[in-house]
Tab-separated table of C-alpha atoms in Angstrom:
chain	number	residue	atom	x	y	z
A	1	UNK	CA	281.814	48.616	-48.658
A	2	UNK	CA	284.220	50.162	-51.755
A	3	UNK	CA	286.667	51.072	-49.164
A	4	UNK	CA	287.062	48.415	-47.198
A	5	UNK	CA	287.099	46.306	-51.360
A	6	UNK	CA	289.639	49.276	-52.093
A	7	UNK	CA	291.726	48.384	-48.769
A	8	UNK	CA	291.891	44.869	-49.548
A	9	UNK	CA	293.291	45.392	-53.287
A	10	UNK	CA	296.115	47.753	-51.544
A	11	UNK	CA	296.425	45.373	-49.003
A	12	UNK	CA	297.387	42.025	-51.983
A	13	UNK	CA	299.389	44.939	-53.997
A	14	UNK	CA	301.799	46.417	-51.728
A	15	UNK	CA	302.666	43.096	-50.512
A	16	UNK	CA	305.731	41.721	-52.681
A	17	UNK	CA	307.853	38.853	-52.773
A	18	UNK	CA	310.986	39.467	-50.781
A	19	UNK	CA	313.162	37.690	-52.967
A	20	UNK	CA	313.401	40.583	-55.460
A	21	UNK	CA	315.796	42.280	-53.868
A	22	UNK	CA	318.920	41.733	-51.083
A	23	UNK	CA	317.843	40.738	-47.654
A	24	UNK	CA	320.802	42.298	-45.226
A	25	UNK	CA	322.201	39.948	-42.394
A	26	UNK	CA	319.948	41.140	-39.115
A	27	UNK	CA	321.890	42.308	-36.390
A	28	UNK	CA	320.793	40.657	-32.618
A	29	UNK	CA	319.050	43.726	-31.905
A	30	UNK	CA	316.582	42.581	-34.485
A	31	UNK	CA	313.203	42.026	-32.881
A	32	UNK	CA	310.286	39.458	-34.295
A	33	UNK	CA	306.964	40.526	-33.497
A	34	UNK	CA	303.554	38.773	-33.669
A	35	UNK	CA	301.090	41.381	-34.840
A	36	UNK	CA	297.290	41.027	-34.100
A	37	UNK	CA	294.588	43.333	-36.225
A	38	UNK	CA	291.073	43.559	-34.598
A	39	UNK	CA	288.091	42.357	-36.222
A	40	UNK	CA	286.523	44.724	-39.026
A	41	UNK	CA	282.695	44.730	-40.151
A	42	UNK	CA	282.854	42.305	-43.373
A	43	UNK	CA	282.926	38.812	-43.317
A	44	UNK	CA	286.370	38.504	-44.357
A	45	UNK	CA	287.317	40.672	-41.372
A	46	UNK	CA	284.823	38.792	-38.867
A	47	UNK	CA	287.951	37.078	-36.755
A	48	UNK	CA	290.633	39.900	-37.361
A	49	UNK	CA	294.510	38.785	-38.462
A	50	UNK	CA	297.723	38.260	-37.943
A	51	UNK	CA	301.047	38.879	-39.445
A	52	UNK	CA	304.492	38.791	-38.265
A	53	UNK	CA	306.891	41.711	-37.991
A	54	UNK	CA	310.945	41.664	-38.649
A	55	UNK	CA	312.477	44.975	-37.212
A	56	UNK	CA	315.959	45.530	-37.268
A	57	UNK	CA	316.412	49.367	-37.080
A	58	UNK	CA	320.060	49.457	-37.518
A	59	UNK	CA	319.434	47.601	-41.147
A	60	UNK	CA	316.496	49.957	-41.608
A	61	UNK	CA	314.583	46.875	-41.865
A	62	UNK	CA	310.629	46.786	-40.978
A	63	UNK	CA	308.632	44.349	-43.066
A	64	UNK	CA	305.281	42.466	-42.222
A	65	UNK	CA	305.104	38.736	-43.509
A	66	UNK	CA	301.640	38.354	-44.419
A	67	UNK	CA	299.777	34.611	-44.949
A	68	UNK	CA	296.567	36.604	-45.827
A	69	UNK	CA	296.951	36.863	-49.040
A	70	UNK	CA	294.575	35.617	-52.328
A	71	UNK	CA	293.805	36.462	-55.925
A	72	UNK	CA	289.840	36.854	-56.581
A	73	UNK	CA	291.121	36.879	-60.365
A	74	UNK	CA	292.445	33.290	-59.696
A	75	UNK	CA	290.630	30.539	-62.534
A	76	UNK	CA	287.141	29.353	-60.553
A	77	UNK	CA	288.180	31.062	-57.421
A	78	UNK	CA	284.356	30.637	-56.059
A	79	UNK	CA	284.297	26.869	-57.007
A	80	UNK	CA	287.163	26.437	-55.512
A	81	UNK	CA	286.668	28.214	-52.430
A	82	UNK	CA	283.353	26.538	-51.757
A	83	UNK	CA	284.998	23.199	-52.574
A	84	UNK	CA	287.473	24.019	-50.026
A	85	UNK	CA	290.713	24.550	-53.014
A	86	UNK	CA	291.382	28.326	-52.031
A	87	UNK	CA	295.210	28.691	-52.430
A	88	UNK	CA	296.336	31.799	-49.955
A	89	UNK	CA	300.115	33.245	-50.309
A	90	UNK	CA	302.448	34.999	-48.213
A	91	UNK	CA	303.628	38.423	-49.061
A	92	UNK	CA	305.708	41.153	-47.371
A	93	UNK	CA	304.433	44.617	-46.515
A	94	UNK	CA	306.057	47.605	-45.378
A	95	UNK	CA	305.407	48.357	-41.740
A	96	UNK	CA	303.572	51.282	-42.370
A	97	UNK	CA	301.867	50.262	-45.183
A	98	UNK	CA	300.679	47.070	-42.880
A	99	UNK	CA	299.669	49.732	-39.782
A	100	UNK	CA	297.719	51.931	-42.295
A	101	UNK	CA	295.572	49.850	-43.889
A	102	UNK	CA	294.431	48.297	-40.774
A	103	UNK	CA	294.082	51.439	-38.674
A	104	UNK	CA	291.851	52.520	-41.652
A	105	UNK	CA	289.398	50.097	-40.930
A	106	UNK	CA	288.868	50.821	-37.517
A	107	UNK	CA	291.116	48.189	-36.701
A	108	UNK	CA	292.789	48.199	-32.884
A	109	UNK	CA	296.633	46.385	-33.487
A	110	UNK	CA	298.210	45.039	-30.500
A	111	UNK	CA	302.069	43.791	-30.776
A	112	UNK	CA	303.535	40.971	-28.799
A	113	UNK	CA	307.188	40.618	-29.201
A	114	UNK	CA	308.925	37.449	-29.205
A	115	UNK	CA	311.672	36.887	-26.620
A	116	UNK	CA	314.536	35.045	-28.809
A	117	UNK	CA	317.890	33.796	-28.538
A	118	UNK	CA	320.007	35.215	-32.126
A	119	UNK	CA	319.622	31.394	-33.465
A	120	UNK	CA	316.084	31.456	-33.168
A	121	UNK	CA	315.601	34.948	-35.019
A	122	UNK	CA	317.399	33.831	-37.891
A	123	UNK	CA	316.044	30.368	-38.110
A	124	UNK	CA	312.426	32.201	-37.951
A	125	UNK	CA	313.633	34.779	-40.807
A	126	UNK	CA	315.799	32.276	-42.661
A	127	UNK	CA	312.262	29.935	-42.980
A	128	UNK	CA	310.297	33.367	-44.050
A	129	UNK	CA	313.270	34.085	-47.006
A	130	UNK	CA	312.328	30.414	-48.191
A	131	UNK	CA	308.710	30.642	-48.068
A	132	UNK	CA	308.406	33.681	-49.542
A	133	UNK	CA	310.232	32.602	-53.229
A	134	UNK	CA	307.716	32.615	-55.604
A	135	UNK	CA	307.806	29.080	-55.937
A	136	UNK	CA	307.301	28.577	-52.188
A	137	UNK	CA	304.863	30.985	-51.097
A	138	UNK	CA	301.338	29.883	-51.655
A	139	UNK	CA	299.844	27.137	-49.243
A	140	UNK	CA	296.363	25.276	-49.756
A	141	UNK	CA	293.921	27.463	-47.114
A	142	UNK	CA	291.754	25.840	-44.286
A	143	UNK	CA	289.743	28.438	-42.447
A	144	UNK	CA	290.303	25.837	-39.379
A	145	UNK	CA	293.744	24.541	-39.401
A	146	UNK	CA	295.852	26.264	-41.945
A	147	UNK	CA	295.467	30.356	-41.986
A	148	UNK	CA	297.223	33.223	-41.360
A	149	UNK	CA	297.398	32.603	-37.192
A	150	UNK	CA	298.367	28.818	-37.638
A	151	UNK	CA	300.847	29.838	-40.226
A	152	UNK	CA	302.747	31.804	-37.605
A	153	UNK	CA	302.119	29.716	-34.875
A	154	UNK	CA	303.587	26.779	-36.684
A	155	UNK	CA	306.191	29.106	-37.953
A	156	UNK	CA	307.091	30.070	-34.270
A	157	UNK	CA	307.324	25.909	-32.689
A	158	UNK	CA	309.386	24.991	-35.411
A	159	UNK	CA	312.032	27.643	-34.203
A	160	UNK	CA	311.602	27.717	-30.881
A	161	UNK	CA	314.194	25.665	-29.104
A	162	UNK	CA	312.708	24.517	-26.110
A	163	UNK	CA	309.306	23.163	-25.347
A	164	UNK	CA	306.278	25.624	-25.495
A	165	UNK	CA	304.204	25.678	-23.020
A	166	UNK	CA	300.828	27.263	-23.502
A	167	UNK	CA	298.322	28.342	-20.636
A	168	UNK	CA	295.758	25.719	-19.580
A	169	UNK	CA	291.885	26.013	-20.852
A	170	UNK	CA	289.938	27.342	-17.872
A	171	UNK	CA	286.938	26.756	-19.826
A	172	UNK	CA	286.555	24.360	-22.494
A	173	UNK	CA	284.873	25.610	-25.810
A	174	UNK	CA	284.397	23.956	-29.046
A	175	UNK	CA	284.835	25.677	-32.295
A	176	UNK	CA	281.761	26.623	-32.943
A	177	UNK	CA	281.848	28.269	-29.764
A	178	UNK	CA	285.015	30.174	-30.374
A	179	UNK	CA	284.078	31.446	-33.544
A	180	UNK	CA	280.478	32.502	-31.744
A	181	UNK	CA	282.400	34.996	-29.789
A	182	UNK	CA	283.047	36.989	-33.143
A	183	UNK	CA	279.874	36.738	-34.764
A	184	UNK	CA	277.635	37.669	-31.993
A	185	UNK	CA	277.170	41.529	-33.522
A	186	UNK	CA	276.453	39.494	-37.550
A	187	UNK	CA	273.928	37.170	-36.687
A	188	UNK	CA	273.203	36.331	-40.455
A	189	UNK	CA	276.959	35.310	-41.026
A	190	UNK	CA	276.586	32.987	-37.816
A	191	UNK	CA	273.457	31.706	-39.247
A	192	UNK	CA	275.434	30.684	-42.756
A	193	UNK	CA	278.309	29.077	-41.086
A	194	UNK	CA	275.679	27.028	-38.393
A	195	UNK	CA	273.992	26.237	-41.957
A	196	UNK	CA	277.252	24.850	-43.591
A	197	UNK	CA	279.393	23.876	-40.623
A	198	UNK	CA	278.263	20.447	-39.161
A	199	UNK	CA	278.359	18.552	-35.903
A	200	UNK	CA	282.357	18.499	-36.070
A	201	UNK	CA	282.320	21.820	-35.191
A	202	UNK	CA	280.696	20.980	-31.891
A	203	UNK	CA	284.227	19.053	-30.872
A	204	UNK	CA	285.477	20.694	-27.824
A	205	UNK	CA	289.225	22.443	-29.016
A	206	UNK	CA	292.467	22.258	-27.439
A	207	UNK	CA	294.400	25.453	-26.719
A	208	UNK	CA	296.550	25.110	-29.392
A	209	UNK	CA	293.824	24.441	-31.655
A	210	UNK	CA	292.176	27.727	-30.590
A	211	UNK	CA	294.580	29.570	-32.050
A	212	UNK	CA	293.634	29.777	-35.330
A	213	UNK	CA	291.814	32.423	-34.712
A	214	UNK	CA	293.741	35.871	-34.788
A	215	UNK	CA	293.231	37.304	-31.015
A	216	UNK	CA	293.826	34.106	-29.155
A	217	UNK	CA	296.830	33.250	-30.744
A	218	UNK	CA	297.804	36.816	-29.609
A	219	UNK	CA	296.713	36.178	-25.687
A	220	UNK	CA	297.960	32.529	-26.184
A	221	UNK	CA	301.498	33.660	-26.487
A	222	UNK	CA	301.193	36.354	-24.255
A	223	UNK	CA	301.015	33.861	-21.496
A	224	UNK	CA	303.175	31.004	-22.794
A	225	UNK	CA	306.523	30.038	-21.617
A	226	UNK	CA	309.674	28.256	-22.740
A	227	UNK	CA	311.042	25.261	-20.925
A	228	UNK	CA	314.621	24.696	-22.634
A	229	UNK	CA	317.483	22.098	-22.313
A	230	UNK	CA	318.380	22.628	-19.311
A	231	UNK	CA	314.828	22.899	-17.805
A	232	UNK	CA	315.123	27.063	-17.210
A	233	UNK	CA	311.950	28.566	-17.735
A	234	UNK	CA	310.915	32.191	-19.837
A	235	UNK	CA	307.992	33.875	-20.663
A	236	UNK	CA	307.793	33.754	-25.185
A	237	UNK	CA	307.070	37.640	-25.136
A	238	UNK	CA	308.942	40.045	-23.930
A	239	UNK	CA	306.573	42.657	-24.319
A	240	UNK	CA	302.663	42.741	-25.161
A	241	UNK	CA	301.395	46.346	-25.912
A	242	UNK	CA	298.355	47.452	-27.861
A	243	UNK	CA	300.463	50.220	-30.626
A	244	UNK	CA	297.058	51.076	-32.315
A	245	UNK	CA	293.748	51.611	-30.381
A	246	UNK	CA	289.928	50.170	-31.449
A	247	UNK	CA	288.428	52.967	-33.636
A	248	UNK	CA	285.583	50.906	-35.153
A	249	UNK	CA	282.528	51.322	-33.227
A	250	UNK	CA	280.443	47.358	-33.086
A	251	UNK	CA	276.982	47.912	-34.409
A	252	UNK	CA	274.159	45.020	-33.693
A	253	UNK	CA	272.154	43.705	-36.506
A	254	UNK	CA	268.125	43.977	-35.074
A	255	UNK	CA	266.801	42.359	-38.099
A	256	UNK	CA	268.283	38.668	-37.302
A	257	UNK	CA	267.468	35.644	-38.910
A	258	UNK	CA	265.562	34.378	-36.046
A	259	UNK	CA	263.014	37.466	-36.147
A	260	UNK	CA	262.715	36.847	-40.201
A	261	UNK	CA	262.028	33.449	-39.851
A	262	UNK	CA	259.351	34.033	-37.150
A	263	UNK	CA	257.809	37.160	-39.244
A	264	UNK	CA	257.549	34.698	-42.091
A	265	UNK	CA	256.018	31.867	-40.078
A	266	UNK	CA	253.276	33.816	-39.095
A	267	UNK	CA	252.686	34.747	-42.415
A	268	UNK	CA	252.880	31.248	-43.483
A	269	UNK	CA	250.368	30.555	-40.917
A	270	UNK	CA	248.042	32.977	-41.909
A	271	UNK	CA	248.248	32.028	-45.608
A	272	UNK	CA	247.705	28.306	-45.433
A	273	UNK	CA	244.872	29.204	-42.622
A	274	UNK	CA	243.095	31.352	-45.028
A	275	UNK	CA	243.796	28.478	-47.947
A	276	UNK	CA	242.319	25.900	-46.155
A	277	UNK	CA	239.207	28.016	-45.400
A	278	UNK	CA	238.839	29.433	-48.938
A	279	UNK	CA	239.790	25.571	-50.582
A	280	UNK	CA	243.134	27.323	-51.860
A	281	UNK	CA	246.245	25.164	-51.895
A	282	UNK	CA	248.773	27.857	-53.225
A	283	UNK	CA	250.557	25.472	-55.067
A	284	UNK	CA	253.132	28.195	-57.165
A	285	UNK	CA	254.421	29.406	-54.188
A	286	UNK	CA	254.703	25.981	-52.532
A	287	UNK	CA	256.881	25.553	-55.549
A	288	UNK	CA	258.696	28.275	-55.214
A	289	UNK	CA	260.031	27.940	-51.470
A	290	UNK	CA	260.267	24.133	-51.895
A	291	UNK	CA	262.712	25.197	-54.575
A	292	UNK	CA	264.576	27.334	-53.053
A	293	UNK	CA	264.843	24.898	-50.286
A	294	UNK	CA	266.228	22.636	-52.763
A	295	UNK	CA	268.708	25.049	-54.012
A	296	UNK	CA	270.454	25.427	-50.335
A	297	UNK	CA	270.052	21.552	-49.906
A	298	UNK	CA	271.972	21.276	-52.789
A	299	UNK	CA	274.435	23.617	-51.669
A	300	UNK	CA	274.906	21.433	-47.923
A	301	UNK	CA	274.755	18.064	-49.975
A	302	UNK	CA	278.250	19.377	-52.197
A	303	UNK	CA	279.494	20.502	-49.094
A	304	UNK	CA	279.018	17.081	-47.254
A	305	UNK	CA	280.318	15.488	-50.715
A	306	UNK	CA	283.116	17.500	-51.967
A	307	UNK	CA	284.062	20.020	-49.788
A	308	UNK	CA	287.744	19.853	-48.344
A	309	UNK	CA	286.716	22.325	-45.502
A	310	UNK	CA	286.795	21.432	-42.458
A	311	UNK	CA	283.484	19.762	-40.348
A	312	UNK	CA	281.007	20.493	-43.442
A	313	UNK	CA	280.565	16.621	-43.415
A	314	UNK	CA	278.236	14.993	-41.018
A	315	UNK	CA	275.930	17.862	-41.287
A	316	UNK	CA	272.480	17.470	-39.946
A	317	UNK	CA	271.049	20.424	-41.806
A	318	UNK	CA	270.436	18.258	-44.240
A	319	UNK	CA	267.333	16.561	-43.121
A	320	UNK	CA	265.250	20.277	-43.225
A	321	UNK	CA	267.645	21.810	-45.916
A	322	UNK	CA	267.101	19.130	-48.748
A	323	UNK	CA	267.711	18.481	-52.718
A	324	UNK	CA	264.529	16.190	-52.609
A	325	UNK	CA	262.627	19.504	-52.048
A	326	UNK	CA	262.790	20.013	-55.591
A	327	UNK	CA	259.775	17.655	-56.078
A	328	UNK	CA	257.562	20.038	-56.575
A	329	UNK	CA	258.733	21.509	-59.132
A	330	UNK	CA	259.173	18.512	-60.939
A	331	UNK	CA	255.608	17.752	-60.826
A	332	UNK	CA	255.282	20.740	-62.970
A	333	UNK	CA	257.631	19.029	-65.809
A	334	UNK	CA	256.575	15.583	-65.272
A	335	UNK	CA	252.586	15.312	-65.084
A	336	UNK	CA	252.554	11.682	-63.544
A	337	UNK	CA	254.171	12.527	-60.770
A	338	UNK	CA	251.294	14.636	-59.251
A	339	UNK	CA	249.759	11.740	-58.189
A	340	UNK	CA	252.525	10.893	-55.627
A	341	UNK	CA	252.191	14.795	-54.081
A	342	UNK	CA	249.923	13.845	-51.219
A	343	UNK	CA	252.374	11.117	-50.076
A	344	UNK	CA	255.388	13.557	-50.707
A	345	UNK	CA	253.982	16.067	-48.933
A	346	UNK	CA	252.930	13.918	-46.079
A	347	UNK	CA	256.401	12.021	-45.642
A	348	UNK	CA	257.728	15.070	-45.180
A	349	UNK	CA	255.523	16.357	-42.744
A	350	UNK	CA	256.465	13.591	-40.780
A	351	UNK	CA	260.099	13.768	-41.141
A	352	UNK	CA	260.206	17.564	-40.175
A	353	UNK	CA	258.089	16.732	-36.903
A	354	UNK	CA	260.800	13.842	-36.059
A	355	UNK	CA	263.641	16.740	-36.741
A	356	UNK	CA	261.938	19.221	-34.763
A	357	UNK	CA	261.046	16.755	-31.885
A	358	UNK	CA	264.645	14.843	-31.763
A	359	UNK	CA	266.632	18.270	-32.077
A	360	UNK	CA	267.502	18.222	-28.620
A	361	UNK	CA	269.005	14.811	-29.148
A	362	UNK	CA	270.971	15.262	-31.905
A	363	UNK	CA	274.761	15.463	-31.669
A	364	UNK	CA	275.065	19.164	-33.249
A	365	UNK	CA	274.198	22.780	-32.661
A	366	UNK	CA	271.353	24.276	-34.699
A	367	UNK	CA	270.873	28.055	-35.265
A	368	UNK	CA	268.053	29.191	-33.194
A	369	UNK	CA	266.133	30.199	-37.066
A	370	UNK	CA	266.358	26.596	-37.842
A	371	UNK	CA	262.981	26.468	-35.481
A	372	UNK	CA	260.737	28.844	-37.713
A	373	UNK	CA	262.353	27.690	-40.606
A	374	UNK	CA	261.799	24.389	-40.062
A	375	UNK	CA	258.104	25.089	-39.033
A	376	UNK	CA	257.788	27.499	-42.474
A	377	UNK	CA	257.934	23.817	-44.337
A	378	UNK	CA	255.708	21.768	-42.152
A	379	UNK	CA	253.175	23.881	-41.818
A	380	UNK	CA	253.055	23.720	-45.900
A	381	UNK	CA	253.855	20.677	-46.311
A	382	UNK	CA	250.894	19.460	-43.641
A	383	UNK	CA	248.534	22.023	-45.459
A	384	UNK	CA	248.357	19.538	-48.377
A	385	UNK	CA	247.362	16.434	-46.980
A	386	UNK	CA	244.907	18.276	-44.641
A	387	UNK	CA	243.551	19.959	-47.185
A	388	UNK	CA	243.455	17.090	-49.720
A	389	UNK	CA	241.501	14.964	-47.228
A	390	UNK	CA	239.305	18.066	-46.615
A	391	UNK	CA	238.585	18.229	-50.018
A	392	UNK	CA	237.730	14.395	-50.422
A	393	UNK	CA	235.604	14.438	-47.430
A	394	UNK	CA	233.396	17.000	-48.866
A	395	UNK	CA	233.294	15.522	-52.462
A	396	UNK	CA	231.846	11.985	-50.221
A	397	UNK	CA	229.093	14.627	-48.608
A	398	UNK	CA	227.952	15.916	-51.924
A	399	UNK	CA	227.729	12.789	-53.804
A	400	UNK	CA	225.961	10.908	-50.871
């Protein structure tokens, strides 16, 4: 985990603005290259990246123009990444220094090289020059529709002249689906973005909207073609090679949400069993994971609110994941409110059981842990009514 922190300071310090020193006229020889870095094991490498290369050998030119980039030492950077606010920056890295810290990671780095007239080049490079002045280079970051593939992709239509044609969609796949494919091996990272990421992510992408992730723009443009002016048609890359092999070997994560939330439902099962039998109601650790339930429905409520990312509104999490779990605990501060725990814990009881029952018909994909999880809360929540109408049934028997 220090390397891969100590690669990703290297990584933000070797890349410079380009606009502190002369950029030489490129020759046509020049090539500009779309580079594509496997994924890597941390959640920031989850979905791999992308830069651009500018190679011009006779100008001993061979630079990387990376939109990766982001200060951790920027003022509230976690308030305003969770509010969606991140600002990301483009930077330049040596070649080399670019290969190297990918290949260090375990990284595989495949290189597809752009077939382009000598207009095209220089309109490409002339937009990079701009964007990389200081007072150009950082851009407002969305994970979804503005990152470092989209960046280039955007980069590349805008010089392109002709009409891109991308490959047609044999299968259609939404986004939660695409970003499934890279997540399979980190099952509790899939679990936090099913948690946060609402039924919008369930909308079926387009092609072009696929590509923000790293590896499909790369086999996007590998298959694309150029219809121009006078209706001739070319492939976009000239050549598509792989310059760096797949070192990392993918590990599976056993211990998966899924099998925690079952482990702790049986628990849960077992405890409130064994409460109802003994005329225990457990109520500081109903507290407790009712407030911690609060806690992440607090977190999904800001999201839904305030958020700027993408598809964390409309999020049905909600109903199980909830700020009103903090009742509890409140009954704990303010004494009248005890009498209204019965009902509490009985309306939700029955909203969990609608939730559970109308999953199927709800218009978003839940995380296959939201089913224990879900069942971790009604069977405590249930526990209480049962047990208070145990409890007054046997207080009638004694006093008749």
């Amino acid at each position: 985990m220090q390397k891969r922190i100590l690669l990703l300071i290297i990584i933000c310090l070797s890349a410079c603005p380009i606009g502190i020193y002369a950029f030489p006229q490129i020759t046509d020889s020049a090539k500009v290259s779309i580079l594509y870095c496997s994924p890597g094991e941390e959640i920031y490498e989850l979905f791999g990246h992308t830069g651009l290369r500018v190679c011009d050998s006779s100008k001993n030119i061979d630079i990387v123009f990376n939109y990766g980039l982001f200060d951790f030492n920027q003022k509230d950077f976690i308030m305003r990444f969770v509010r969606g606010k991140t600002d990301y920056q483009v930077g330049v890295n040596m070649y080399n220094d670019f290969i190297y810290m990918y290949e260090s990671r375990g990284s595989g780095i495949n290189e597809c090289v752009l077939d382009l007239s000598p207009e095209e080049k220089k309109e490409i490079i002339d937009y990079l020059l701009w964007n990389i002045k200081p007072e150009n280079c950082v851009y407002r970051y969305n994970f979804i529709f503005n990152n470092c593939a989209t960046k280039i992709r955007d980069i590349i239509e805008q010089s392109v002249h002709g009409k891109i044609i991308y490959p047609s969609i044999t299968e259609s796949i939404s986004f939660r689906e695409a970003i499934m494919q890279y997540t399979k091996n980190a099952a509790w990272s899939q679990f936090g973005f099913d948690i946060c990421l609402g039924m919008g992510m369930d909308r079926m992408a387009t092609e072009r909207e696929l590509m923000f992730l790293p590896e499909n723009l790369n086999l996007t443009y590998a298959e694309s073609t150029v219809v121009d002016s006078t209706y001739n048609v070319k492939n976009i890359v000239s050549s598509n090679e792989q310059i760096i092999p797949i070192l990392r070997e993918e590990g599976k994560q056993w211990f998966t949400p899924t099998l925690c939330g079952y482990i702790l439902l049986a628990l849960i099962i077992a405890l409130s069993v064994f409460g109802y039998i003994n005329h225990k109601s457990f109520k500081v650790f109903d507290i407790t994971i009712f407030t911690i339930n609060g806690l992440f429905g607090c977190v999904i409520l800001f999201l839904i609110l305030f958020s700027q990312h993408p598809f964390t509104n409309d999020n049905y999490n909600i109903i199980w994941l909830n700020p009103l779990a903090f009742f509890p605990l409140l009954t704990l501060i303010f004494k009248s409110l005890k009498k209204f725990k019965v009902i509490y814990y009985g309306f939700v009881s029955i909203v969990l059981t609608f939730f559970l029952v109308s999953m199927p018909l709800i218009p978003q994909f839940f995380n296959d842990a939201v089913v224990p999880f879900t069942l971790i809360y009604l069977v405590r929540s249930a526990s209480h009514p049962l047990y208070w109408g145990y409890h007054r049934n046997t207080k009638k028997g004694q006093n008749n």
